[in-house]
CSV table of C-alpha atoms in Angstrom, one decimal:
chain,number,residue,atom,x,y,z
G,254,MET,CA,52.2,156.6,115.9
G,255,SER,CA,52.7,158.8,112.7
G,256,LYS,CA,54.1,157.0,109.4
G,257,LYS,CA,57.9,158.6,110.0
G,258,LYS,CA,57.7,156.3,113.5
G,259,ILE,CA,56.2,153.2,111.7
G,260,GLY,CA,58.7,153.3,109.2
G,261,VAL,CA,61.7,154.1,111.6
G,262,PHE,CA,60.1,151.0,113.5
G,263,PHE,CA,60.1,148.6,110.7
G,264,LYS,CA,63.7,149.7,109.2
G,265,SER,CA,64.8,148.1,112.8
G,266,LEU,CA,67.1,145.4,112.3
G,267,LYS,CA,66.1,143.9,116.0
G,268,ILE,CA,62.1,144.2,114.7
G,269,ARG,CA,62.7,142.8,111.4
G,270,PHE,CA,64.4,139.8,113.0
G,271,ILE,CA,61.4,139.0,115.2
G,272,LEU,CA,59.1,139.7,112.4
G,273,LEU,CA,61.0,137.0,110.1
G,274,PHE,CA,61.7,134.5,113.0
G,275,LEU,CA,57.5,134.6,113.7
G,276,LEU,CA,56.7,134.2,110.2
G,277,ILE,CA,59.1,131.5,109.8
G,278,GLY,CA,58.1,129.7,113.2
G,279,ILE,CA,54.6,130.6,113.3
G,280,LEU,CA,53.2,130.1,109.3
G,281,PRO,CA,54.4,126.6,109.3
G,282,THR,CA,52.4,125.6,112.3
G,283,VAL,CA,49.2,127.6,110.9
G,284,VAL,CA,49.4,125.4,107.8
G,285,LEU,CA,49.5,122.3,110.0
G,286,ARG,CA,46.7,123.1,111.5
G,287,ILE,CA,44.3,123.9,108.8
G,288,GLY,CA,45.8,121.1,106.8
G,289,MET,CA,45.2,118.7,109.8
G,290,LEU,CA,41.5,119.8,110.7
G,291,SER,CA,40.6,119.9,106.9
G,292,SER,CA,42.5,116.5,105.8
G,293,TYR,CA,41.1,115.0,109.8
G,294,GLY,CA,37.3,115.9,108.1
G,295,LYS,CA,37.8,114.5,104.9
G,296,LYS,CA,39.5,111.5,106.2
G,297,ALA,CA,37.2,110.4,108.9
G,298,VAL,CA,33.8,110.8,106.7
G,299,SER,CA,35.6,108.3,103.9
G,300,ASN,CA,36.8,105.7,106.7
G,301,ARG,CA,33.3,106.1,108.2
G,302,SER,CA,31.8,105.2,104.5
G,303,ILE,CA,34.1,102.8,103.9
G,304,ASP,CA,33.4,100.9,106.8
G,305,VAL,CA,29.6,101.4,107.1
G,306,LEU,CA,29.4,100.0,103.5
G,307,SER,CA,31.6,96.9,103.9
G,308,GLN,CA,29.1,96.4,107.1
G,309,ALA,CA,26.1,97.1,104.6
G,310,LYS,CA,27.2,94.7,101.8
G,311,ILE,CA,27.5,92.0,104.3
G,312,LEU,CA,24.2,92.6,105.5
G,313,THR,CA,22.4,92.5,102.1
G,314,ASN,CA,23.9,89.1,101.3
G,315,GLN,CA,22.4,88.1,104.8
G,316,ILE,CA,18.8,89.5,104.0
G,317,VAL,CA,19.0,87.8,100.7
G,318,SER,CA,20.3,84.5,101.7
G,319,ASN,CA,17.9,84.3,104.4
G,320,ASN,CA,14.6,85.0,102.7
G,321,TYR,CA,14.2,88.4,105.0
G,322,LEU,CA,12.2,90.1,102.3
G,323,GLU,CA,9.5,87.3,102.7
G,324,ASP,CA,9.9,86.7,106.7
G,325,ALA,CA,11.2,89.7,108.6
G,326,GLY,CA,11.4,87.9,111.7
G,327,SER,CA,14.5,86.4,111.5
G,328,GLU,CA,16.4,86.7,114.9
G,329,ILE,CA,20.1,86.8,113.0
G,330,VAL,CA,19.1,89.5,110.2
G,331,ASN,CA,17.5,91.5,113.0
G,332,SER,CA,20.0,91.1,115.4
G,333,GLN,CA,22.4,92.3,112.9
G,334,LEU,CA,20.4,95.4,111.7
G,335,GLU,CA,20.1,96.7,115.2
G,336,GLN,CA,23.9,96.2,115.7
G,337,LEU,CA,25.0,97.8,113.2
G,338,SER,CA,22.1,100.7,113.6
G,339,ASN,CA,23.5,100.7,117.3
G,340,ILE,CA,27.5,101.0,116.3
G,341,TYR,CA,27.1,103.7,114.1
G,342,ASP,CA,24.6,105.6,115.5
G,343,GLY,CA,22.5,105.3,112.5
G,344,ARG,CA,19.1,104.2,111.1
G,345,ILE,CA,18.6,101.5,108.6
G,346,MET,CA,15.6,100.6,106.7
G,347,VAL,CA,14.9,97.3,104.5
G,348,ILE,CA,12.5,98.1,101.3
G,349,ASP,CA,10.8,95.4,99.3
G,350,ASP,CA,10.3,95.7,95.9
G,351,SER,CA,6.6,97.1,96.1
G,352,PHE,CA,8.6,100.0,97.7
G,353,HIS,CA,7.4,99.2,101.4
G,354,ILE,CA,9.5,99.3,104.6
G,355,ILE,CA,9.3,96.3,106.2
G,356,LYS,CA,11.9,97.1,108.8
G,357,ASP,CA,12.9,100.5,109.9
G,358,THR,CA,15.2,100.1,113.2
G,359,TYR,CA,13.8,103.4,114.6
G,360,GLY,CA,10.3,101.6,114.4
G,361,LEU,CA,9.0,104.9,113.0
G,362,ASP,CA,8.0,103.9,109.2
G,363,ASN,CA,7.1,99.9,109.4
G,364,GLY,CA,4.8,99.1,106.5
G,365,LYS,CA,5.5,102.8,105.0
G,366,MET,CA,6.0,103.3,101.1
G,367,ILE,CA,9.1,105.2,100.4
G,368,VAL,CA,9.5,106.6,96.8
G,369,SER,CA,12.9,108.4,96.5
G,370,GLU,CA,15.4,109.4,93.7
G,371,GLU,CA,18.4,107.2,95.7
G,372,VAL,CA,15.5,104.2,96.1
G,373,MET,CA,14.5,104.3,92.3
G,374,ARG,CA,18.4,104.4,91.0
G,375,SER,CA,19.3,101.1,93.8
G,376,PHE,CA,16.0,99.2,91.9
G,377,ARG,CA,18.3,100.3,88.6
G,378,GLY,CA,21.4,98.3,90.2
G,379,GLU,CA,22.9,101.3,91.9
G,380,GLU,CA,25.4,101.5,94.9
G,381,ILE,CA,24.5,105.0,96.1
G,382,SER,CA,26.8,107.0,99.2
G,383,LYS,CA,26.7,110.7,99.6
G,384,HIS,CA,27.7,113.3,102.6
G,385,ASP,CA,25.2,115.6,103.8
G,386,THR,CA,27.7,118.0,105.4
G,387,GLU,CA,24.5,120.6,106.5
G,388,ASN,CA,22.6,117.7,108.5
G,389,GLY,CA,25.4,115.9,109.5
G,390,TYR,CA,24.9,112.3,108.4
G,391,ILE,CA,26.3,109.6,105.8
G,392,GLU,CA,23.3,108.0,103.7
G,393,MET,CA,23.6,104.7,102.0
G,394,SER,CA,21.4,102.9,99.4
G,395,LEU,CA,22.4,99.6,98.2
G,396,PRO,CA,20.6,97.1,95.8
G,397,LEU,CA,19.4,93.8,97.3
G,398,THR,CA,20.2,91.4,94.5
G,399,LYS,CA,19.6,87.6,94.3
G,400,LEU,CA,22.7,85.8,93.4
G,401,GLU,CA,21.5,83.1,91.1
G,402,ASN,CA,19.9,85.5,88.4
G,403,LYS,CA,20.9,89.0,89.8
G,404,GLU,CA,17.4,89.9,90.1
G,405,ILE,CA,17.3,93.1,92.6
G,406,ILE,CA,14.3,92.2,95.1
G,407,GLY,CA,14.6,95.6,97.5
G,408,VAL,CA,16.9,97.8,98.7
G,409,LEU,CA,18.7,98.2,102.0
G,410,LEU,CA,18.8,102.1,103.2
G,411,VAL,CA,21.2,103.4,105.6
G,412,SER,CA,21.6,106.4,107.6
G,413,VAL,CA,24.7,106.8,109.8
G,414,SER,CA,25.1,110.1,111.9
G,415,THR,CA,28.6,112.0,111.6
G,416,ASP,CA,28.0,113.8,115.1
G,417,SER,CA,30.8,111.7,116.3
G,418,ILE,CA,33.4,113.1,113.7
G,419,VAL,CA,32.4,116.7,114.5
G,420,LEU,CA,32.6,116.3,117.9
G,421,ASN,CA,36.4,114.6,117.3
G,422,GLU,CA,37.1,117.6,114.9
G,423,GLU,CA,36.1,120.3,117.4
G,424,TYR,CA,38.2,118.5,120.1
G,425,LEU,CA,41.5,118.2,117.4
G,426,LYS,CA,40.6,122.1,116.5
G,427,GLN,CA,41.3,123.3,120.4
G,428,SER,CA,44.1,121.1,120.7
G,429,THR,CA,45.8,122.5,117.5
G,430,TRP,CA,45.0,125.8,118.7
G,431,VAL,CA,46.4,125.2,122.1
G,432,ILE,CA,49.5,123.4,120.2
G,433,GLU,CA,49.7,126.6,118.1
G,434,LEU,CA,49.6,129.1,121.1
G,435,ILE,CA,52.5,127.0,122.9
G,436,CYS,CA,54.3,127.0,119.8
G,437,THR,CA,53.7,130.9,119.2
G,438,MET,CA,54.9,131.8,122.4
G,439,THR,CA,57.9,129.7,121.9
G,440,VAL,CA,58.8,131.3,118.8
G,441,ILE,CA,58.4,135.2,120.7
G,442,PHE,CA,60.7,134.2,123.1
G,443,PHE,CA,63.3,132.6,121.0
G,444,ALA,CA,62.8,135.3,117.9
G,445,VAL,CA,63.4,138.3,121.0
G,446,PHE,CA,66.4,136.4,122.2
G,447,LEU,CA,68.2,135.7,119.2
G,448,SER,CA,67.3,138.9,117.8
G,449,ILE,CA,68.8,140.6,121.0
G,450,LEU,CA,71.6,138.0,120.8
G,451,LEU,CA,72.2,139.0,116.7
G,452,THR,CA,72.1,142.2,116.9
G,453,LYS,CA,74.3,143.0,120.1
G,454,PRO,CA,77.4,143.7,117.8
G,455,PHE,CA,75.7,146.1,115.6
G,456,ARG,CA,74.9,147.9,118.6
G,457,LYS,CA,78.5,147.4,119.8
G,458,MET,CA,79.6,149.1,116.7
G,459,GLU,CA,77.4,151.9,116.9
G,460,ASN,CA,78.6,152.7,120.6
G,461,GLU,CA,82.8,152.1,119.0
G,462,ILE,CA,81.5,154.7,116.0
G,463,VAL,CA,80.3,157.3,118.9
G,464,GLU,CA,83.9,156.9,120.4
G,465,ILE,CA,85.7,157.1,117.4
G,466,GLN,CA,83.7,160.0,116.3
G,467,ASN,CA,84.4,161.6,120.3
G,468,GLY,CA,88.1,160.8,119.6
G,469,PHE,CA,88.6,158.3,122.3
G,470,LYS,CA,89.1,155.5,119.5
G,471,ASN,CA,90.9,155.1,116.0
G,472,GLU,CA,89.9,151.9,115.2
G,473,LEU,CA,86.6,150.1,114.8
G,474,LYS,CA,87.1,146.1,115.7
G,475,ILE,CA,83.8,144.1,116.1
G,476,LEU,CA,84.5,140.4,115.5
G,477,ASN,CA,81.7,138.8,116.3
G,478,TYR,CA,80.7,137.8,112.9
G,479,ALA,CA,82.3,137.4,109.7
G,480,GLU,CA,79.8,140.1,108.3
G,481,THR,CA,80.9,142.4,111.3
G,482,GLU,CA,84.5,142.0,110.8
G,483,ALA,CA,84.2,142.5,107.3
G,484,ILE,CA,82.1,145.9,107.9
G,485,SER,CA,85.1,147.0,110.6
G,486,ALA,CA,87.9,146.3,108.2
G,487,ARG,CA,85.7,148.6,105.5
G,488,PHE,CA,85.2,151.4,108.0
G,489,ASN,CA,88.8,151.4,108.9
G,490,GLN,CA,89.6,151.6,105.3
G,491,LEU,CA,87.3,154.5,105.1
G,492,PHE,CA,88.5,156.0,107.8
G,493,GLY,CA,91.8,155.9,107.1
G,494,ARG,CA,91.2,157.6,103.8
G,495,MET,CA,89.1,160.2,105.2
G,496,LYS,CA,92.3,161.0,107.6
G,497,VAL,CA,94.3,161.0,104.9
G,498,ILE,CA,92.1,163.5,103.2
G,499,ASP,CA,91.9,165.4,106.1
G,500,GLU,CA,95.5,166.0,106.4
G,501,SER,CA,95.7,166.6,103.0
G,502,ARG,CA,93.1,169.3,103.5
G,503,GLU,CA,95.0,170.7,106.5
G,504,GLU,CA,98.6,170.6,104.3
G,505,PHE,CA,96.6,172.0,101.2
G,506,VAL,CA,95.1,174.9,103.4
G,507,SER,CA,98.5,175.6,105.3
G,508,ASN,CA,100.4,175.4,101.5
G,509,VAL,CA,98.1,178.3,100.5
G,510,SER,CA,98.2,180.2,103.2
G,511,HIS,CA,102.1,180.3,103.3
G,512,GLU,CA,101.9,180.8,99.1
G,513,LEU,CA,99.9,183.5,99.2
G,514,LYS,CA,101.5,185.2,101.8
G,515,THR,CA,105.2,184.8,101.2
G,516,PRO,CA,104.6,187.8,98.0
G,517,LEU,CA,102.6,189.6,100.5
G,518,THR,CA,105.3,189.3,102.8
G,519,SER,CA,108.0,190.7,100.4
G,520,MET,CA,105.8,193.2,99.4
G,521,LYS,CA,105.5,194.4,102.9
G,522,VAL,CA,109.2,194.2,103.1
G,523,LEU,CA,109.7,196.3,100.1
G,524,ALA,CA,107.4,199.0,101.1
G,525,ASP,CA,108.4,199.6,104.2
G,526,SER,CA,112.2,200.2,103.1
G,527,LEU,CA,110.8,202.4,100.9
G,528,ASN,CA,108.7,204.2,103.6
G,529,GLY,CA,111.6,204.0,106.3
G,530,GLN,CA,113.7,205.9,103.9
G,531,GLU,CA,113.9,209.7,103.1
G,532,ASP,CA,115.0,210.9,99.6
G,533,VAL,CA,115.2,207.7,98.2
G,534,PRO,CA,117.1,207.7,95.0
G,535,VAL,CA,114.8,207.3,91.7
G,536,GLU,CA,116.4,204.3,90.7
G,537,LEU,CA,116.4,202.2,94.1
G,538,TYR,CA,112.4,203.2,94.1
G,539,LYS,CA,111.8,201.9,90.6
G,540,GLU,CA,113.8,198.7,91.5
G,541,PHE,CA,111.6,198.7,94.3
G,542,MET,CA,108.3,199.1,92.7
G,543,ASN,CA,109.9,197.0,90.2
G,544,ASP,CA,109.8,193.9,92.8
G,545,ILE,CA,106.6,194.9,94.0
G,546,GLY,CA,104.9,194.6,90.5
G,547,ASN,CA,106.6,191.1,90.2
G,548,GLU,CA,105.4,189.8,93.5
G,549,ILE,CA,101.8,191.4,92.7
G,550,ASP,CA,102.3,188.9,89.4
G,551,ARG,CA,103.4,186.3,91.2
G,552,GLU,CA,100.3,186.4,93.7
G,553,THR,CA,97.6,186.7,90.7
G,554,LYS,CA,99.3,183.5,89.1
G,555,ILE,CA,98.9,181.5,92.2
G,556,ILE,CA,95.3,182.6,92.4
G,557,ASN,CA,94.9,182.2,88.8
G,558,ASP,CA,96.2,178.8,89.2
G,559,LEU,CA,94.0,178.0,92.1
G,560,LEU,CA,91.1,178.9,90.5
G,561,SER,CA,92.1,176.5,87.7
G,562,LEU,CA,92.7,173.8,90.1
G,563,VAL,CA,89.2,174.4,91.8
G,564,LYS,CA,87.8,174.4,88.3
G,565,MET,CA,89.2,170.9,87.6
G,566,ASN,CA,88.0,169.3,90.5
G,567,ARG,CA,84.4,169.8,89.6
G,568,SER,CA,82.7,167.0,88.0
G,569,ALA,CA,82.8,166.2,84.3
G,570,VAL,CA,79.4,168.2,83.4
G,571,ASP,CA,81.6,171.0,83.6
G,572,LEU,CA,83.3,170.0,80.3
G,573,ASN,CA,82.6,172.0,77.1
G,574,ILE,CA,82.8,169.4,74.7
G,575,SER,CA,83.8,169.9,70.9
G,576,SER,CA,85.4,168.6,68.2
G,577,VAL,CA,89.0,170.3,68.3
G,578,ASN,CA,91.8,169.9,65.8
G,579,ILE,CA,94.6,169.0,68.1
G,580,ASN,CA,97.6,169.6,65.4
G,581,GLU,CA,96.1,173.5,65.2
G,582,LEU,CA,95.5,173.9,69.3
G,583,LEU,CA,99.5,172.4,69.8
G,584,GLY,CA,100.7,174.7,67.5
G,585,LEU,CA,98.9,177.6,68.9
G,586,ILE,CA,100.4,176.5,72.6
G,587,LEU,CA,104.0,176.2,71.4
G,588,LYS,CA,103.5,179.8,69.6
G,589,ARG,CA,102.3,181.5,72.6
G,590,LEU,CA,105.5,179.8,75.0
G,591,ARG,CA,108.0,180.7,71.8
G,592,PRO,CA,108.8,184.0,73.4
G,593,ILE,CA,109.3,182.7,76.9
G,594,ALA,CA,111.7,179.6,75.2
G,595,GLU,CA,113.3,182.1,73.3
G,596,LYS,CA,114.1,184.2,76.6
G,597,GLN,CA,115.4,181.1,78.3
G,598,HIS,CA,117.3,179.6,75.0
G,599,VAL,CA,115.7,176.5,74.8
G,600,GLU,CA,114.1,175.1,71.2
G,601,LEU,CA,110.5,174.6,70.9
G,602,VAL,CA,110.0,171.7,68.3
G,603,LEU,CA,106.5,170.4,67.1
G,604,GLU,CA,106.2,167.0,65.2
G,605,SER,CA,103.2,165.8,64.3
G,606,PHE,CA,102.5,162.4,62.4
G,607,ARG,CA,99.0,162.7,61.0
G,608,PRO,CA,96.1,165.2,61.4
G,609,VAL,CA,94.4,164.6,64.6
G,610,SER,CA,90.8,165.8,65.9
G,611,ALA,CA,89.1,164.8,69.4
G,612,GLU,CA,86.2,165.3,71.3
G,613,VAL,CA,87.6,167.7,73.9
G,614,ASP,CA,87.5,170.9,76.3
G,615,GLU,CA,89.6,173.1,74.4
G,616,VAL,CA,90.2,175.8,76.9
G,617,LYS,CA,90.8,173.0,79.9
G,618,LEU,CA,93.0,171.1,77.7
G,619,THR,CA,95.1,173.9,76.3
G,620,LEU,CA,95.8,174.7,80.0
G,621,ALA,CA,97.0,171.1,80.8
G,622,PHE,CA,99.2,170.9,77.4
G,623,THR,CA,100.5,174.5,78.2
G,624,ASN,CA,101.7,173.6,82.2
G,625,LEU,CA,103.9,170.8,80.7
G,626,VAL,CA,105.4,172.3,77.9
G,627,GLU,CA,106.1,175.6,80.0
G,628,ASN,CA,107.8,173.3,82.8
G,629,GLY,CA,110.0,172.1,80.0
G,630,ILE,CA,111.2,175.6,79.3
G,631,LYS,CA,111.2,176.5,83.1
G,632,TYR,CA,113.2,173.8,84.3
G,633,ASN,CA,115.4,173.1,81.2
G,634,LYS,CA,119.2,174.1,80.8
G,635,PRO,CA,120.4,176.7,78.8
G,636,ASP,CA,120.8,176.0,75.2
G,637,GLY,CA,118.4,173.5,75.7
G,638,TRP,CA,115.2,171.8,73.8
G,639,VAL,CA,111.5,170.8,74.4
G,640,HIS,CA,110.0,168.4,71.8
G,641,VAL,CA,106.4,168.0,71.3
G,642,THR,CA,105.1,164.9,69.5
G,643,LEU,CA,101.7,164.2,68.2
G,644,ASN,CA,100.4,160.8,67.3
G,645,ALA,CA,97.1,158.9,67.0
G,646,ASP,CA,95.4,155.2,66.5
G,647,HIS,CA,91.7,154.5,65.8
G,648,GLN,CA,91.1,154.8,69.5
G,649,TYR,CA,93.3,157.5,71.5
G,650,PHE,CA,95.8,160.4,70.3
G,651,TYR,CA,99.0,160.9,72.2
G,652,VAL,CA,101.3,163.7,72.9
G,653,LYS,CA,105.0,163.1,74.5
G,654,VAL,CA,106.4,166.3,76.0
G,655,GLU,CA,110.0,165.8,76.1
G,656,ASP,CA,113.0,168.1,77.5
G,657,SER,CA,116.6,167.9,78.2
G,658,GLY,CA,116.3,169.8,81.6
G,659,ILE,CA,117.7,169.2,85.2
G,660,GLY,CA,115.2,165.8,85.4
G,661,ILE,CA,113.1,164.9,88.4
G,662,PRO,CA,114.9,162.5,91.5
G,663,GLU,CA,113.2,159.0,91.5
G,664,ASP,CA,111.8,159.7,94.7
G,665,ALA,CA,110.3,162.8,94.0
G,666,LEU,CA,108.1,161.2,91.1
G,667,GLU,CA,105.4,159.9,93.2
G,668,HIS,CA,104.8,163.4,94.4
G,669,ILE,CA,105.1,165.9,91.7
G,670,TYR,CA,101.3,165.8,90.6
G,671,GLU,CA,100.7,167.2,94.8
G,672,ARG,CA,99.4,170.5,94.9
G,673,PHE,CA,102.3,172.7,95.9
G,674,TYR,CA,105.2,170.1,95.9
G,675,ARG,CA,108.0,171.3,94.2
G,676,VAL,CA,111.3,169.2,93.4
G,677,ASP,CA,113.9,171.8,94.4
G,678,LYS,CA,111.7,174.9,96.4
G,679,SER,CA,114.5,177.3,95.9
G,680,HIS,CA,114.6,176.9,92.2
G,681,SER,CA,111.3,176.9,91.3
G,682,ARG,CA,110.4,180.4,93.3
G,683,GLU,CA,113.3,181.5,91.4
G,684,ILE,CA,111.6,181.0,88.4
G,685,GLY,CA,108.4,181.7,89.6
G,686,GLY,CA,106.6,178.5,89.7
G,687,THR,CA,103.7,177.6,91.9
G,688,GLY,CA,103.8,174.2,92.4
G,689,LEU,CA,99.9,173.8,90.8
G,690,GLY,CA,101.1,173.3,87.2
G,691,LEU,CA,101.1,169.3,87.0
G,692,ALA,CA,98.1,169.1,89.2
G,693,ILE,CA,96.4,171.2,86.7
G,694,ALA,CA,97.3,169.3,83.9
G,695,ARG,CA,96.8,165.9,85.7
G,696,SER,CA,93.2,166.7,86.4
G,697,SER,CA,92.3,168.1,83.3
G,698,ILE,CA,93.7,164.9,81.5
G,699,LEU,CA,91.8,162.6,84.1
G,700,MET,CA,88.5,164.6,83.5
G,701,HIS,CA,88.9,163.6,79.5
G,702,ARG,CA,88.8,160.3,80.9
G,703,GLY,CA,92.9,159.9,79.9
G,704,ALA,CA,96.2,158.9,81.4
G,705,ILE,CA,99.1,160.8,82.2
G,706,LYS,CA,102.7,159.0,83.2
G,707,VAL,CA,106.1,160.4,83.5
G,708,PHE,CA,110.1,159.5,83.1
G,709,SER,CA,113.1,161.5,84.3
G,710,ILE,CA,116.7,160.9,84.8
G,711,GLU,CA,117.9,163.6,87.0
G,712,GLY,CA,120.1,165.6,85.0
G,713,GLU,CA,119.4,164.2,81.6
G,714,GLY,CA,115.6,165.6,81.3
G,715,THR,CA,112.0,164.3,81.7
G,716,VAL,CA,109.2,162.8,79.1
G,717,PHE,CA,105.3,163.0,79.9
G,718,ASN,CA,103.2,161.0,77.9
G,719,VAL,CA,99.5,161.8,77.7
G,720,ARG,CA,97.0,159.2,76.1
G,721,ILE,CA,93.4,160.8,75.7
G,722,PRO,CA,90.6,159.6,73.7
G,723,LEU,CA,89.7,160.7,70.5
G,724,ASN,CA,85.9,160.3,71.5
G,725,TYR,CA,84.8,161.8,74.6
G,726,ILE,CA,83.4,158.5,77.0
G,727,ILE,CA,80.7,160.0,79.2
G,728,ALA,CA,80.8,158.1,82.8
G,729,SER,CA,77.9,155.4,83.3
């Protein structure tokens, strides 16, 4: 299996559920098995040592009180020695103060001498107990001490086998393996079952999305879990926005086609009129050619505005930010538009309250303010006025473009920034508007992290308030 296929395999939600359940279900059993086996061995050896030690201490008292070292024929002591040896499958030796073995329950070393570290330490009064894991026995060495004067007269050496503990441990190990195997199979079964159950809504969601893509459904509705319900709601919101965007795109394409087609149609009609007549008078020819020129200018303006709008829709990295004197910028804009205003008999006034410099893209911001002021001129009344006001504080600069024009109906205010939207289509075409100016202005202002608001009363005039940061803010 390739690395890519392995990656896809482990990305599967079902596989991740199964692995998670296996980890949660099996890991505790493994830890329990290891812990049980480890603790059992230690505990069993410890208990065996305590039992043997307590019996051996009783036996040492019996050996001393019955003077067993002088007379090894005591039936009581010999019986207890054999009994302890048989119960614990061990070997017991009684050693006198001359290091001779006077009793060996195995009967192998009676009368022999024994000198070992453990025996020597017990003759010094130590009780020694150790577990030899390699050979599988517990060895104890206890001093035989007279009660009256605490004199050590011998040593009791006990060796007990741990074979029974090992056998029990092996049996327990096999039992825990069986239990772990049963638990593992049970966990796997429930892991697969639950993973199928938990991922079923997501498979259903996938199928419904395919149906939405194919146009059979218009809404995703998976209500099995709170999470799938939330995802469905978010998806439907996103899908709704996409439909609105798609409708807006279709409307935009339709509007662009219509706007570009209108001047071409007018030019075609004018050209056909000239071609359909013989001996056209020069005055009529000039009039028609002048109309054709105007239509060409109108077509050019629409195309230029469309190109400007496309540039505005690009990311802010396309901004050419520099420190610009806003007072001079507005003064230059009004100077350029003054001939148009004079032709319309509209008074242009610029009022600056303080010098303002800001970090902006001069070209794009010029385009925005030009469109706002030009709209104020075009949609004005004879002998009207357009006032441009500039002010600033420590964070923003503010530009207000106010006119005495025809105003905007209240129900149209929310649409004025839409592309190709016109409040009065006939009047807009008459004065040469493309319906893109405000869309361009708003895009430019938003690119500068600014804001624009409009207030208008139909028949009385319109006010545009613009606020832009003095320092350009780079989006994080």
